[in-house]
GROMACS .gro file of C-alpha atoms in nm:
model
  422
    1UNK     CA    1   1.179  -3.237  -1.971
    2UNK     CA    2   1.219  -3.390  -2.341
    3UNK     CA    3   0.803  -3.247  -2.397
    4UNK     CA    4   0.900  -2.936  -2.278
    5UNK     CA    5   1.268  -2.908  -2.505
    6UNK     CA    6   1.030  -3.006  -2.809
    7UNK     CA    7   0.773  -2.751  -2.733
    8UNK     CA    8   1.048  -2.489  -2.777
    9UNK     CA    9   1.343  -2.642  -2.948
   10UNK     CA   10   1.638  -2.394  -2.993
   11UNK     CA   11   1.453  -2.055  -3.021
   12UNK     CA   12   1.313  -2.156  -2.729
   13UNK     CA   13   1.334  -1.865  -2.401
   14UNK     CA   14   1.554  -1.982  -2.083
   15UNK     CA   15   1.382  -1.933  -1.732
   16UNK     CA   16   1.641  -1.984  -1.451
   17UNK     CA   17   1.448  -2.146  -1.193
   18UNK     CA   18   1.627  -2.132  -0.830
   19UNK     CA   19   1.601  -2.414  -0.531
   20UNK     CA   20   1.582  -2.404  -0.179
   21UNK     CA   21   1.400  -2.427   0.108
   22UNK     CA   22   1.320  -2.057   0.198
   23UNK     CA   23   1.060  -1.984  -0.100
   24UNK     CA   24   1.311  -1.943  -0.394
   25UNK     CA   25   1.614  -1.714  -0.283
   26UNK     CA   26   1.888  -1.935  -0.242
   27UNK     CA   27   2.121  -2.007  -0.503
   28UNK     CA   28   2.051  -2.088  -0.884
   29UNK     CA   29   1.890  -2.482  -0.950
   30UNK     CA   30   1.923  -2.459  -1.293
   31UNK     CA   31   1.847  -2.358  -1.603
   32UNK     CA   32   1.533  -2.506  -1.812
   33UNK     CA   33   1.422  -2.443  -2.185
   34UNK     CA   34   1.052  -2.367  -2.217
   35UNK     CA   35   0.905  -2.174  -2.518
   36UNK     CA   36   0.805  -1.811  -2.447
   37UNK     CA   37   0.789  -1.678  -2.803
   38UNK     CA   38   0.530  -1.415  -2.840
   39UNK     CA   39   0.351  -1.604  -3.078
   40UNK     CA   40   0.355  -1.901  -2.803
   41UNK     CA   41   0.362  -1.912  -2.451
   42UNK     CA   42   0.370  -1.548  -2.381
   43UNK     CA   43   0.049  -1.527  -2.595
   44UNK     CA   44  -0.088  -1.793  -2.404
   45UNK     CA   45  -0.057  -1.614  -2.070
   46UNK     CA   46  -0.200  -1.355  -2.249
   47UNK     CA   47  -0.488  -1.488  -2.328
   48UNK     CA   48  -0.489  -1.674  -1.984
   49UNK     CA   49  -0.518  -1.345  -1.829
   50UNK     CA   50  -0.735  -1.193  -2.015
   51UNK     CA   51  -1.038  -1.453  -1.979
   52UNK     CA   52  -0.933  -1.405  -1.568
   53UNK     CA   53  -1.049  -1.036  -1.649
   54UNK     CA   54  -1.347  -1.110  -1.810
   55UNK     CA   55  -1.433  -1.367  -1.524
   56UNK     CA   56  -1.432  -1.082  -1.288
   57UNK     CA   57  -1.629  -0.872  -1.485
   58UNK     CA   58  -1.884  -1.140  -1.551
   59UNK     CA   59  -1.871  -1.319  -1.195
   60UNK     CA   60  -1.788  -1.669  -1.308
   61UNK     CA   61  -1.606  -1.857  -1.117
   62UNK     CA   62  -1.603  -2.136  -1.354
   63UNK     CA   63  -1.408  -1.899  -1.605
   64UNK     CA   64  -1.184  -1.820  -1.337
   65UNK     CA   65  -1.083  -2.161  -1.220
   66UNK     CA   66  -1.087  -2.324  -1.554
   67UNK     CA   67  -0.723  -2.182  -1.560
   68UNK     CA   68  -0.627  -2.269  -1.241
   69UNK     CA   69  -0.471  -2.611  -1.135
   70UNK     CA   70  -0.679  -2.775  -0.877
   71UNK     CA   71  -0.461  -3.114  -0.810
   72UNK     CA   72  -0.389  -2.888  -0.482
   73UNK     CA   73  -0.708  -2.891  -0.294
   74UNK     CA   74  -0.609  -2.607  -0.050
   75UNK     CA   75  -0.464  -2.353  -0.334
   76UNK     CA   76  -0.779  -2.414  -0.515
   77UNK     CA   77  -0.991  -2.337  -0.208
   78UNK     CA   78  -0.783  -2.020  -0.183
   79UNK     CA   79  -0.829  -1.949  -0.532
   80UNK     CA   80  -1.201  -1.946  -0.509
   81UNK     CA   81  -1.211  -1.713  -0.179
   82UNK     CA   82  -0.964  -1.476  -0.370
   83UNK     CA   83  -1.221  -1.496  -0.688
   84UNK     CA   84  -1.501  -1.468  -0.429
   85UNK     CA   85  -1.326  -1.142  -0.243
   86UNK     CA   86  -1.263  -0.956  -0.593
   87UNK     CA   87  -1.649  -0.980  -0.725
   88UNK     CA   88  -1.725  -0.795  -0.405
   89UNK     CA   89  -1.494  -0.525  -0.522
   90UNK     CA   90  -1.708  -0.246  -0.701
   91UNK     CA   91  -1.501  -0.215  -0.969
   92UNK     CA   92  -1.564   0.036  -1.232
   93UNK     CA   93  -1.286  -0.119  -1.461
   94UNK     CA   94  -1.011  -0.376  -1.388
   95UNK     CA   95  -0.753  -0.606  -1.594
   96UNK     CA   96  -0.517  -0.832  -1.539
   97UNK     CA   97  -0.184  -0.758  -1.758
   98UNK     CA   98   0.109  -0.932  -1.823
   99UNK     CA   99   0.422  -0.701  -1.728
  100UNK     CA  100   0.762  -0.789  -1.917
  101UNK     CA  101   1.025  -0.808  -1.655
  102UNK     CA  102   1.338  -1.038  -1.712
  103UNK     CA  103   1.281  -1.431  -1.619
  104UNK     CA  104   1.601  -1.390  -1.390
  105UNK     CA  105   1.519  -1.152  -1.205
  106UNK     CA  106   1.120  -1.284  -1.103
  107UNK     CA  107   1.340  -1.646  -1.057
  108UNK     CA  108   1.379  -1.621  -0.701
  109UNK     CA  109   1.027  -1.531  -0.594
  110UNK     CA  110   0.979  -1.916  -0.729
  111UNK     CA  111   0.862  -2.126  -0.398
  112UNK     CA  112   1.084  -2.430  -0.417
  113UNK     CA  113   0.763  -2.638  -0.339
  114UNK     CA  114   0.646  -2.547  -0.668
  115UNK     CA  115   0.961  -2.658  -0.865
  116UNK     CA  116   0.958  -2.928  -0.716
  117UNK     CA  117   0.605  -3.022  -0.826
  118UNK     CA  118   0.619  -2.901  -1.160
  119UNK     CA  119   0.987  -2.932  -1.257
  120UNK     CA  120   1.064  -2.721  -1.593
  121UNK     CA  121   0.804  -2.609  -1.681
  122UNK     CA  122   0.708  -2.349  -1.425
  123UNK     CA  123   0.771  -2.005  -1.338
  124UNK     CA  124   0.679  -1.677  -1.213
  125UNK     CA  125   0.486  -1.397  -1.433
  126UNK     CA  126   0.442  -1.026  -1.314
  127UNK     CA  127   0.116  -0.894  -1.336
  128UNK     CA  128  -0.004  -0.551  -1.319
  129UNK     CA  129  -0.420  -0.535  -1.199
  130UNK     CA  130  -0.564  -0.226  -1.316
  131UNK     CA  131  -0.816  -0.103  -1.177
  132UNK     CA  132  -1.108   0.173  -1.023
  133UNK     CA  133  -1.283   0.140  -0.746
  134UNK     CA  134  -1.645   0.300  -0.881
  135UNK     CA  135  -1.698   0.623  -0.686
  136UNK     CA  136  -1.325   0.681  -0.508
  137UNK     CA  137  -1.102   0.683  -0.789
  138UNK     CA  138  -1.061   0.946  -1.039
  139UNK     CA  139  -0.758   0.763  -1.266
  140UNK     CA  140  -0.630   0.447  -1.253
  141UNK     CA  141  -0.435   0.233  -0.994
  142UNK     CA  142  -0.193  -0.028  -1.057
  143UNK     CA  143  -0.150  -0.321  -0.821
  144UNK     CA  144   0.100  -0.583  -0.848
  145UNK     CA  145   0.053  -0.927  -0.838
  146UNK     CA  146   0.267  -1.232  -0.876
  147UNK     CA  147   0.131  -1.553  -0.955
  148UNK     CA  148   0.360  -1.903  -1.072
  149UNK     CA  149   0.222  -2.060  -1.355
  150UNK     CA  150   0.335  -2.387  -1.504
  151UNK     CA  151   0.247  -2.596  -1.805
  152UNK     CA  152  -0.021  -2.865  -1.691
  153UNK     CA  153  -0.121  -3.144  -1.983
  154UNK     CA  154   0.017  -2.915  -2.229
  155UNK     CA  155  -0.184  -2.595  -2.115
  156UNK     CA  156  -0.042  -2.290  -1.881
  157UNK     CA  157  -0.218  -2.289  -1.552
  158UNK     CA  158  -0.208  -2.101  -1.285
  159UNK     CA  159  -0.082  -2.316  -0.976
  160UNK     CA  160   0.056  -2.073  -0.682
  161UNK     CA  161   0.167  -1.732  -0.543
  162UNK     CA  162   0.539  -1.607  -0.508
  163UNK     CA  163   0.682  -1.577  -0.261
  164UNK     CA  164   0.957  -1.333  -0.096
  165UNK     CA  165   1.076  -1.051   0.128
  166UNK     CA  166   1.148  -0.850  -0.197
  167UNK     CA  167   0.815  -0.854  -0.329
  168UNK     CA  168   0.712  -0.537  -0.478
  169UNK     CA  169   0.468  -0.318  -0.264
  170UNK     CA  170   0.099  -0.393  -0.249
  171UNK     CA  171   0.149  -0.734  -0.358
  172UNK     CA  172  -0.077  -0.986  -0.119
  173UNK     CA  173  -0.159  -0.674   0.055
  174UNK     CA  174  -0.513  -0.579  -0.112
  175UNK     CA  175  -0.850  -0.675   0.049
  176UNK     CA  176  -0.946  -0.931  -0.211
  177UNK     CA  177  -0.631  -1.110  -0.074
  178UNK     CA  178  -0.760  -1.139   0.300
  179UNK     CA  179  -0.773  -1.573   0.345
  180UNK     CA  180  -1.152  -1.512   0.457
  181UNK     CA  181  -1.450  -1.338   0.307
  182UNK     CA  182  -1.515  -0.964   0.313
  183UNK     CA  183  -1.762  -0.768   0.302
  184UNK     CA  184  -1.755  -0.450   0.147
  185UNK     CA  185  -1.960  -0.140   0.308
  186UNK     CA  186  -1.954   0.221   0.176
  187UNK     CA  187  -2.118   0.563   0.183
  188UNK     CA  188  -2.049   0.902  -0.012
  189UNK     CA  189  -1.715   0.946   0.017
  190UNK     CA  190  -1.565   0.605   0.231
  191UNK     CA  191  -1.556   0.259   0.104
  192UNK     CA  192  -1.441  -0.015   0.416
  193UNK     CA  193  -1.343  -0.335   0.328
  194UNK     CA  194  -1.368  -0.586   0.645
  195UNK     CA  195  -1.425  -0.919   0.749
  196UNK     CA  196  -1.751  -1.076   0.692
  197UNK     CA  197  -1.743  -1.090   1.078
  198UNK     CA  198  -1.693  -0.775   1.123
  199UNK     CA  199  -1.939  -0.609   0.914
  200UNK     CA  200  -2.136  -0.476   1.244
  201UNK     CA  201  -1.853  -0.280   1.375
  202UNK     CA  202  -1.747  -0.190   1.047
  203UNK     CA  203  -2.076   0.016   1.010
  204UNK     CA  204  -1.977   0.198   1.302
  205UNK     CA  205  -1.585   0.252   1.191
  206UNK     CA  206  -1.767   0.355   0.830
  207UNK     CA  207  -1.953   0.653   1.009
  208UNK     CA  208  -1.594   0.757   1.188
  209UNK     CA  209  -1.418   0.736   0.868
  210UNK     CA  210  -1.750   0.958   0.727
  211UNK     CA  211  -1.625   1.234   1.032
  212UNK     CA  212  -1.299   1.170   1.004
  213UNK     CA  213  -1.271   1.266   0.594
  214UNK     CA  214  -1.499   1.561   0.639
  215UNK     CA  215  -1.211   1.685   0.894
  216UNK     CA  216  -0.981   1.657   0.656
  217UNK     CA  217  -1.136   1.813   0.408
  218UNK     CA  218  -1.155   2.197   0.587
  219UNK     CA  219  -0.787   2.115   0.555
  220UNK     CA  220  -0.714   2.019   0.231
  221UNK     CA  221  -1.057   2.050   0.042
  222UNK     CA  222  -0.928   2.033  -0.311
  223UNK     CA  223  -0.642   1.861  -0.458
  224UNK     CA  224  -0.751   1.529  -0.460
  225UNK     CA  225  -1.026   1.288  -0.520
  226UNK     CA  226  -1.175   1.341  -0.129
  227UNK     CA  227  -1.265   0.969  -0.102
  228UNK     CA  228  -1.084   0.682   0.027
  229UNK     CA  229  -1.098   0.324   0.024
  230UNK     CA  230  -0.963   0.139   0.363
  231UNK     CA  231  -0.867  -0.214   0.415
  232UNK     CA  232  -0.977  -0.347   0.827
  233UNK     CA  233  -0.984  -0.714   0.777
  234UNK     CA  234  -0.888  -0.966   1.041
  235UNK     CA  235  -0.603  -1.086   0.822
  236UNK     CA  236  -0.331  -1.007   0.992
  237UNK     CA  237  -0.048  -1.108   0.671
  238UNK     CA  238  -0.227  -0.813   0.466
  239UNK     CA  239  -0.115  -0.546   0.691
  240UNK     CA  240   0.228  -0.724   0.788
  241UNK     CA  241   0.280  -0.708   0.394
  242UNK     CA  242   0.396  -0.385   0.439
  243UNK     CA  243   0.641  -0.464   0.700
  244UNK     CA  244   0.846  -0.689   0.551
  245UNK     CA  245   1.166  -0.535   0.585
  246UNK     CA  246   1.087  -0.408   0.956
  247UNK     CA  247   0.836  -0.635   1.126
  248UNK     CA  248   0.950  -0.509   1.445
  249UNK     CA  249   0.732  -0.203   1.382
  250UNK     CA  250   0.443  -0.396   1.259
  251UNK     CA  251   0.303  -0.368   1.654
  252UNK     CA  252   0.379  -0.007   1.665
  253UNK     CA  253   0.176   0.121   1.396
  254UNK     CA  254  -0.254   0.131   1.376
  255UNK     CA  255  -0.263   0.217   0.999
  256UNK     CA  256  -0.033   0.257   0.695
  257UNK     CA  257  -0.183   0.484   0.407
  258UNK     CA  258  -0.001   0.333   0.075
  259UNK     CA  259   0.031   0.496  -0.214
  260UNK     CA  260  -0.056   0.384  -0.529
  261UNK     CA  261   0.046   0.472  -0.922
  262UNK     CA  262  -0.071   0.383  -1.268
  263UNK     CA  263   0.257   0.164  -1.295
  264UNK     CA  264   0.343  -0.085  -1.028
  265UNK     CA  265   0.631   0.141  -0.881
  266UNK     CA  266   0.884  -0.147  -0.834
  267UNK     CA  267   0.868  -0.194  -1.188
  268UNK     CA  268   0.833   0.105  -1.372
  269UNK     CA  269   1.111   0.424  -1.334
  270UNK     CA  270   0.839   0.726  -1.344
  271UNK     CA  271   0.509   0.629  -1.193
  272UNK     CA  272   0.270   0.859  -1.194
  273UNK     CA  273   0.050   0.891  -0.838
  274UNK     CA  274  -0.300   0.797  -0.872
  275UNK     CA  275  -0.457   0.738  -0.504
  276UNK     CA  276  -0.345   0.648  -0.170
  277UNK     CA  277  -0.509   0.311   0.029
  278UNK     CA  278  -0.524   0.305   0.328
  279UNK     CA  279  -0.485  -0.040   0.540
  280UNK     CA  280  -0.538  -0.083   0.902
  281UNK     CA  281  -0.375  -0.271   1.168
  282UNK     CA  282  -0.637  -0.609   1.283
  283UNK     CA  283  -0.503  -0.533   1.603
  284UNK     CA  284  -0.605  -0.150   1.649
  285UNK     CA  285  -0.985  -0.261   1.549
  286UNK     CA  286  -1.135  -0.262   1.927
  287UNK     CA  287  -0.958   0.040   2.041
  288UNK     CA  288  -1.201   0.305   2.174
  289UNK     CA  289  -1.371   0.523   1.925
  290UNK     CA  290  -1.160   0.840   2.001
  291UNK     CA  291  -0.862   0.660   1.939
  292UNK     CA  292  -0.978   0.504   1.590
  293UNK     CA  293  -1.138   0.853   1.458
  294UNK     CA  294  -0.754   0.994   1.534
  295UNK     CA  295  -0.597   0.717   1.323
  296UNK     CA  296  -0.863   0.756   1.044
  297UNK     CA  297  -0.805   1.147   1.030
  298UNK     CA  298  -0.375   1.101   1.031
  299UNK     CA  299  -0.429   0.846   0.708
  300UNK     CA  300  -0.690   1.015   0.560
  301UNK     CA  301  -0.420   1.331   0.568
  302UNK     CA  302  -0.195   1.146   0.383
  303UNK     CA  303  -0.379   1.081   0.142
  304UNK     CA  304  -0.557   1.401   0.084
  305UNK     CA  305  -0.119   1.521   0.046
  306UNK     CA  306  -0.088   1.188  -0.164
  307UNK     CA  307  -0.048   1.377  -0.488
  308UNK     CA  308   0.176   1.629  -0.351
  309UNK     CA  309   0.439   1.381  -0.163
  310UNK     CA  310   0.758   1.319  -0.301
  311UNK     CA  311   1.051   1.191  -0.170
  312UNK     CA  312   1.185   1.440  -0.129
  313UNK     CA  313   0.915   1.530   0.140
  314UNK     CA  314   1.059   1.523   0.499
  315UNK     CA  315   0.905   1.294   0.742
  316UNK     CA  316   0.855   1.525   0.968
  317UNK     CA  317   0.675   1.732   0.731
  318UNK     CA  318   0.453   1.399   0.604
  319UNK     CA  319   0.359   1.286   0.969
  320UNK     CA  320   0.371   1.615   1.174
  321UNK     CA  321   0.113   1.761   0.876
  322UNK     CA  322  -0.148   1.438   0.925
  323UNK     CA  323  -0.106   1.459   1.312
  324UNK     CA  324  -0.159   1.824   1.268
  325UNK     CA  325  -0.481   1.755   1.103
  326UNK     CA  326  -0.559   1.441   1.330
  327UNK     CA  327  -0.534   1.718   1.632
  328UNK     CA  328  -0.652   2.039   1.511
  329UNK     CA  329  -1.038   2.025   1.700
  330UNK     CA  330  -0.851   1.921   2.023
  331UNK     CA  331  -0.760   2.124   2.372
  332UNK     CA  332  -0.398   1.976   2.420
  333UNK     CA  333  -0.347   2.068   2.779
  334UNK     CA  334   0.022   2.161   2.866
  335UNK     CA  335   0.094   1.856   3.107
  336UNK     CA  336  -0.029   1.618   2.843
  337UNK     CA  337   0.216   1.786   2.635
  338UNK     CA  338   0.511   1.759   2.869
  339UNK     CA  339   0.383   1.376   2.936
  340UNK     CA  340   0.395   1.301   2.548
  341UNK     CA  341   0.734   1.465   2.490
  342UNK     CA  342   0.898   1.319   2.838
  343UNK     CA  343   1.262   1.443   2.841
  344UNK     CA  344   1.282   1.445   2.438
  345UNK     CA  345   1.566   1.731   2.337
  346UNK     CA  346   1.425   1.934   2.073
  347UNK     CA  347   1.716   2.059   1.891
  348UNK     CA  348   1.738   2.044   1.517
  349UNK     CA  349   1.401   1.888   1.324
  350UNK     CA  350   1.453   1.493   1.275
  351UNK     CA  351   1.588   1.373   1.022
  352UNK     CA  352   1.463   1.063   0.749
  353UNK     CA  353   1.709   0.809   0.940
  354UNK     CA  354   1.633   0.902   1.248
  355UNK     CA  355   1.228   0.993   1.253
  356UNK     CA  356   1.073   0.583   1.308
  357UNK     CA  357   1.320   0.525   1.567
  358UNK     CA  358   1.179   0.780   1.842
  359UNK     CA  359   0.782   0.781   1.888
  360UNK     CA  360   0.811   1.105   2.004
  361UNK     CA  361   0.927   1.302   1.705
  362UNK     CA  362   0.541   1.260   1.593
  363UNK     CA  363   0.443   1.507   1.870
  364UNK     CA  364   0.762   1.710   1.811
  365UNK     CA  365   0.660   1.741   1.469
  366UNK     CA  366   0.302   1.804   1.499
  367UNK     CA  367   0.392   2.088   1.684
  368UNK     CA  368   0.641   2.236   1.436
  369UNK     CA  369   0.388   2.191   1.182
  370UNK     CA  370   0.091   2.375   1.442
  371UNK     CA  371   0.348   2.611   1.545
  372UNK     CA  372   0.427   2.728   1.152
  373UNK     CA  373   0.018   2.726   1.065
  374UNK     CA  374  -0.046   2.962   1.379
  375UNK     CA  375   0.221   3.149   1.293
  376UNK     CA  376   0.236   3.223   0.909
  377UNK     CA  377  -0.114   3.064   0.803
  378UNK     CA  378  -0.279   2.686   0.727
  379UNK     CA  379  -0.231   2.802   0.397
  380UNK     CA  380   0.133   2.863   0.430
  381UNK     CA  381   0.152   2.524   0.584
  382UNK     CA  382   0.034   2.382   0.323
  383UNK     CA  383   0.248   2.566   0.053
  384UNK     CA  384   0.583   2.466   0.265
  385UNK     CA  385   0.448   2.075   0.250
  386UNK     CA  386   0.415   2.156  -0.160
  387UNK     CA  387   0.707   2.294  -0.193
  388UNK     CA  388   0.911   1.996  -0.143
  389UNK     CA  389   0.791   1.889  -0.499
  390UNK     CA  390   1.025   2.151  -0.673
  391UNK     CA  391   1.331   2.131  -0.345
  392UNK     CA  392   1.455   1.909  -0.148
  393UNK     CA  393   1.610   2.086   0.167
  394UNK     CA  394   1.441   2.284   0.433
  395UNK     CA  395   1.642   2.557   0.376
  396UNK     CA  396   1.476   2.650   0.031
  397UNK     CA  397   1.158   2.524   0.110
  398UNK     CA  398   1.127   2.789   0.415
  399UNK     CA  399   1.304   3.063   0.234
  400UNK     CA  400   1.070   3.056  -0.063
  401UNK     CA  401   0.752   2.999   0.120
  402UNK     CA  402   0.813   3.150   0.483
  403UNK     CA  403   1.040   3.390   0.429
  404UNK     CA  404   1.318   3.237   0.665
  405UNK     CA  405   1.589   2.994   0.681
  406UNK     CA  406   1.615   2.672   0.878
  407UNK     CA  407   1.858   2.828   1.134
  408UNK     CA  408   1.537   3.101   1.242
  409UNK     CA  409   1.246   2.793   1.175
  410UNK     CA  410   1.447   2.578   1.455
  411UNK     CA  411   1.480   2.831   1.709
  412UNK     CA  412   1.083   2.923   1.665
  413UNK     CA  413   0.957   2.594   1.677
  414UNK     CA  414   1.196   2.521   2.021
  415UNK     CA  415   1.017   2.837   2.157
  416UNK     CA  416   0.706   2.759   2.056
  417UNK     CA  417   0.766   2.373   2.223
  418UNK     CA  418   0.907   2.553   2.507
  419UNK     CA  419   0.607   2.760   2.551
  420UNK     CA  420   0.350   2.475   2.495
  421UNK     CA  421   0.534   2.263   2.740
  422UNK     CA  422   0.434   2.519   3.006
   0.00000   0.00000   0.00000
């Protein structure tokens, strides 16, 4: 503590560091003194990050663990897969930059473990990686990441992860994060990322995705970048990243398409969209092939809309448009209609609140998005779903774009199930 104090002295920065046993949100420890002048520890951190960057770029892994602690023999290991997973990347540009967020309010991501280890001097530091992937992305992407670094023998290290329910999204959620190696396999348009293990079947999910994007693309063929990159590891903790606050859906869902800005959205108030990843459920990987090329077509929907989704969007706009997509080469028979919607009252369109909590408002919803392309035109289906940029209610989204209210879209699309239901 005294090394520390004299490091900093009284225009020193205060970190409050929290305690606990649940991974740093309990209530506040204390409060420690360690010097984060510009000129001094916040340049080191700097310059700590930027010689990670060039380590990546130059595939050293000596550069990249000369600033890690290695006293923990199983972070280190982890460290090295991590470095090991992000040289596979084929990244056309990527750097690791400090982002300036209060020391408060990254405090409780601080695992107690690692207060406990390094006392003061330690804390958490939010990074923003930016990066392209060479041949998908047309602007840049910002991912977050959240690493705890601590002064060891007088030098900032980096010596664990964060940890948290509150973490912002994306972080320990991107393929180089997957605890085993991957293997990266690509084509024109698709880049997979997958388990070492899994690189056989991943050839064969590669040439779905390949189907699957050109489907999409009769759809929606301009708009967006028309290439996706897609995360199928056997990690199971990169897809439940996403389902932090509702794990009980985690089984319910094959794929989550995520999308991504040139700020870290969590920290910055007007991101700007720059591509949608899509990440994939390690459970849905040995469904059958028809099943699979469905899931791929619904994500790759999303993020063909990607730049055009707000949030003001309605769900049933977002999903019914991908499953209308994901459907539109099949012959849905009437009964297997009937048997998807069961005894479902279709009423008034779902709302936000309510759409995760029924299953079936995806089929309701496909077919009020079918029923509006059939009726007024794909292209008018498409101009409703952009409209939502400039509104926010149905009303003036259907009045400008369809030429009727919500009242008259209702009642057509509970003919139209009506009719479909046989």
């Amino acid at each position: 503590m005294s090394m520390v104090l004299a490091l900093g002295g009284a225009a020193a920065a205060t970190w409050a560091l929290r305690g606990g046993g649940d991974g740093g949100e309990t209530d506040l420890a204390s409060s420690t003194w360690v010097d984060m002048r510009a000129e001094v520890g916040v340049k080191a951190i700097e310059e700590l990050l930027a010689r990670h960057t060039q380590a990546v770029k130059k595939k050293d892994l000596n550069a990249w663990m000369a600033d890690v602690d290695q006293s923990d023999a199983a972070f280190a290991k982890r460290q090295k897969q991590l470095f090991d997973n992000l040289v596979k990347m084929p990244f056309s540009d990527i750097s690791f930059d400090r982002t300036k967020l209060p020391a408060r309010q990254l405090a409780r991501f601080l695992p107690t473990q690692l207060f406990d280890r390094y006392h003061a001097a330690v804390h958490v530091e939010a990074v923003t990686i930016r990066h392209r992937i060479e041949g998908v992305d047309s602007k840049t992407v910002a991912i977050p990441w959240m690493p705890v670094v601590a002064l060891v023998k007088g030098k900032w290290r980096i010596v664990g992860d964060a940890a948290g329910k509150d973490l912002p999204l994306g972080a320990n959620g991107q393929p180089w994060d997957s605890t085993g190696p991957v293997a990266v396999l690509r084509n024109d348009r698709v880049i997979a990322v997958v388990s070492v293990d899994d690189a056989e079947r991943g050839r064969s999910l590669l040439q779905l995705a390949e189907t699957s994007l050109k489907q999409v693309a009769e759809v929606r063929p301009t708009g967006w970048d028309g290439k996706v990159l897609f995360t199928a590891v056997q990690d199971k903790r990169i897809f439940d990243t996403y389902f932090a606050e509702s794990q009980e859906r985690v089984a319910q869902v094959a794929a989550i398409a995520v999308p991504y800005y040139n700020q870290v959205g969590d920290w910055a108030s007007s991101p700007a969209y720059s591509s949608t990843r899509v990440v994939f459920n390690p459970t849905q990987l040995t469904a059958q092939p028809e099943e699979l090329a469905h899931d791929l077509t619904h994500e790759f929907a999303h993020a063909a809309m990607g730049p055009v989704t707000t949030a003001r969007t309605p769900r049933w706009v977002v999903e019914g448009f991908a499953e209308y997509v994901a459907y539109k080469k099949d012959k849905v028979r009437a009964d297997g209609i009937r048997n998807a919607l069961g005894d479902l009252t279709i009423s008034t369109l779902p709302t936000d609140d309510q759409f995760y909590s029924e299953p079936r408002n995806y089929v309701a919803s496909w077919l009020a998005n079918r029923m509006i392309a059939e009726k007024f035109g794909e292209a008018k289906l498409i101009a409703f779903y952009e409209a939502f940029q400039n509104v926010s209610e149905v009303e003036s989204a259907a009045r400008s774009v369809l030429g009727i209210g919500v009242s008259a879209l209702e009642q057509q699309w509970r003919d139209y199930v009506a009719q479909q239901r046989g």
